[in-house]
Each structure stands twice: as C-alpha cells, then as structure tokens.
Short mmCIF file of C-alpha atoms in Angstrom, two decimals:
data_model
loop_
_atom_site.label_atom_id
_atom_site.label_comp_id
_atom_site.label_asym_id
_atom_site.label_seq_id
_atom_site.Cartn_x
_atom_site.Cartn_y
_atom_site.Cartn_z
CA PRO A 2 0.46 -1.23 -0.82
CA ALA A 3 -2.90 -2.64 -1.98
CA VAL A 4 -4.72 -4.82 0.43
CA SER A 5 -4.33 -8.30 -1.53
CA ILE A 6 -4.02 -12.05 -1.34
CA GLY A 7 -1.76 -13.05 1.47
CA ASN A 8 -1.41 -9.37 2.54
CA VAL A 9 1.87 -9.35 0.38
CA GLY A 10 2.02 -5.61 0.02
CA GLN A 11 1.22 -4.88 3.69
CA LEU A 12 3.82 -7.31 4.85
CA CYS A 13 6.47 -5.74 2.64
CA VAL A 14 5.67 -2.26 3.82
CA ASP A 15 5.74 -3.55 7.40
CA LEU A 16 9.24 -4.94 6.87
CA LEU A 17 10.28 -1.69 5.43
CA ILE A 18 8.70 0.19 8.40
CA ASN A 19 10.31 -2.13 10.87
CA THR A 20 13.84 -2.12 9.68
CA GLU A 21 14.45 1.42 11.31
CA LYS A 22 18.05 0.90 11.33
CA THR A 23 18.06 0.67 7.27
CA PHE A 24 15.44 2.94 6.02
CA HIS A 25 14.86 5.21 9.22
CA LEU A 26 11.18 5.53 8.22
CA LYS A 27 9.18 7.62 10.63
CA LYS A 28 5.41 7.95 10.81
CA ILE A 29 4.58 11.28 9.74
CA GLY A 30 0.72 11.22 9.45
CA ILE A 31 -2.23 9.45 8.15
CA LEU A 32 -4.56 9.68 5.19
CA THR A 33 -8.34 9.69 5.54
CA SER A 34 -10.69 8.21 2.90
CA LYS A 35 -14.39 7.35 2.97
CA PHE A 36 -13.53 4.70 0.38
CA VAL A 37 -11.48 2.29 2.70
CA LEU A 38 -12.83 0.58 5.71
CA PRO A 39 -11.97 2.16 9.17
CA LEU A 40 -9.66 0.72 11.54
CA VAL A 41 -8.16 1.50 14.93
CA GLY A 42 -5.97 -1.15 16.64
CA TYR A 43 -2.70 -1.73 18.25
CA LEU A 44 0.33 -1.75 16.19
CA GLY A 45 1.63 -5.06 17.50
CA ALA A 46 0.89 -7.64 20.22
CA ASN A 47 3.16 -5.99 22.70
CA SER A 48 2.64 -2.35 21.62
CA ASN A 49 0.57 0.55 23.12
CA GLN A 50 0.89 2.43 19.72
CA LEU A 51 -2.35 2.75 17.77
CA THR A 52 -2.58 2.10 14.10
CA LEU A 53 -5.14 3.34 11.49
CA ALA A 54 -6.24 2.38 8.10
CA LEU A 55 -3.97 4.63 5.96
CA GLU A 56 -0.59 5.72 7.65
CA VAL A 57 2.27 7.67 5.86
CA TYR A 58 5.96 7.08 6.61
CA HIS A 59 8.84 9.05 5.49
CA SER A 60 12.73 8.76 5.42
CA SER A 61 14.56 12.03 4.77
CA GLU A 62 17.74 10.02 4.52
CA TRP A 63 16.47 7.91 1.59
CA GLY A 64 14.02 10.45 0.19
CA ILE A 65 11.09 7.89 0.11
CA THR A 66 7.51 8.18 1.47
CA VAL A 67 5.59 4.93 2.19
CA VAL A 68 1.93 4.56 2.58
CA GLN A 69 0.70 1.53 4.67
CA GLN A 70 -2.82 0.59 3.69
CA ARG A 71 -4.20 -1.94 6.48
CA THR A 72 -8.00 -2.12 5.32
CA PRO A 73 -9.43 -2.92 1.91
CA VAL A 74 -11.29 -0.57 -0.36
CA ILE A 75 -15.03 -0.60 0.03
CA ILE A 76 -16.61 -2.88 -2.61
CA GLY A 77 -17.62 -0.81 -5.65
CA LYS A 78 -15.53 2.39 -4.60
CA HIS A 79 -12.16 1.30 -6.28
CA ASP A 80 -12.21 3.84 -8.92
CA GLU A 81 -13.10 6.60 -6.48
CA PHE A 82 -10.23 5.52 -4.07
CA CYS A 83 -7.81 5.41 -7.10
CA GLU A 84 -8.76 8.90 -8.14
CA GLU A 85 -8.43 10.14 -4.53
CA VAL A 86 -4.84 8.65 -4.20
CA SER A 87 -3.94 9.93 -7.55
CA GLN A 88 -4.81 13.46 -6.57
CA TRP A 89 -2.92 12.98 -3.38
CA ILE A 90 0.15 11.79 -5.16
CA GLU A 91 -0.03 14.65 -7.72
CA SER A 92 -0.44 17.21 -4.97
CA ILE A 93 2.75 15.99 -3.22
CA GLY A 94 4.53 15.73 -6.56
CA PHE A 95 6.36 12.37 -6.12
CA ALA A 96 8.78 11.60 -8.72
CA SER A 97 7.71 7.97 -9.04
CA VAL A 98 5.16 5.50 -7.38
CA LEU A 99 5.43 1.84 -6.72
CA VAL A 100 2.43 -0.16 -5.67
CA LEU A 101 3.06 -3.35 -3.84
CA ALA A 102 0.32 -6.12 -4.32
CA SER A 103 -0.46 -9.80 -5.02
CA SER A 104 -2.88 -11.50 -7.32
CA PRO A 105 -4.57 -14.70 -6.91
CA ALA A 106 -3.59 -17.53 -9.14
CA TYR A 107 -7.25 -18.50 -10.03
CA ARG A 108 -7.50 -15.36 -11.96
CA ARG A 109 -4.71 -16.48 -14.37
CA SER A 110 -5.45 -18.32 -17.48
CA ASP A 111 -4.26 -22.01 -18.22
CA ARG A 112 -1.46 -20.67 -20.35
CA GLN A 113 -0.33 -18.22 -17.72
CA LEU A 114 -0.32 -20.87 -15.13
CA GLN A 115 1.96 -23.14 -17.22
CA GLY A 116 4.60 -20.19 -17.38
CA ASP A 117 6.56 -18.58 -14.78
CA SER A 118 4.76 -16.46 -12.18
CA PRO A 119 4.84 -12.68 -13.17
CA ASP A 120 6.86 -10.44 -11.08
CA ALA A 121 4.85 -7.38 -11.75
CA ILE A 122 1.53 -6.58 -13.48
CA PHE A 123 0.60 -2.99 -14.01
CA GLY A 124 -2.84 -1.77 -14.98
CA PHE A 125 -3.17 1.99 -14.49
CA LYS A 126 -6.01 3.80 -16.10
CA ARG A 127 -4.11 6.98 -16.53
CA ARG A 128 -0.53 8.05 -16.26
CA LEU A 129 0.44 10.03 -13.21
#
C-alpha cells in the first residue's frame, strides 16, 4: 500500500495480515529503502513483536504476496522509490500488482466532486 490519507492502504493490508484464518499470510521478510522514513516499533499495543517500515508477507495457499508500508516516502524521492519497487517487482516476477491507496478530496475538481467518488485511480509512468 501507499501511505495515504486516512491510512486506507495500510489499514486494508493490516486487515489482510490479521485475518490469518482466511489468507494465512506469514511474514517472510522486509524490504529496505533509503527512500522511506525508517521505523521500528511494536506491532500492536499488547505485542512484543517488532515492526519495520516495509514488511513482506506471503500466503502459499492463496499465492499472494503483500507488502506493508508503514512510513511515507521521503519528500522529493517518490520517483526513485517507485523505480526501486518496480525493479523489485520485476525481479520477483509477479503476475500482477495491486496498489491500495487513497486520495484527498481537495485534489478533486468541482466537476469531480459533484459525481461519485472514484473507486480506483491509476497513474503509472510505465508498464511493469
């Protein structure tokens, strides 16, 4: 997910991770990037497990891999981070990628505000 308004992407991924009985996602590693703010903290209020800025979870049963991004990209480093993540995705060979994020309403035009809220907006610079 992308760190975004209301942490929508993060919360969605947390829901996927914490519904172990459904998706059986297990933490398999971390990603490191000099383009995101560092983080070390407890996974939850009553947990002794540590969490980091970029964690990778996988479900063999469902054949899905999920990345939980808990900190924002450093201002001015979005292009570099996207390139870095794109290279990682290509190196793994994922069949498809879904990015979960949200967008603030103030960035929408008056015309867009009068209509329904968009369910998805995609703006990739290049095709993976």
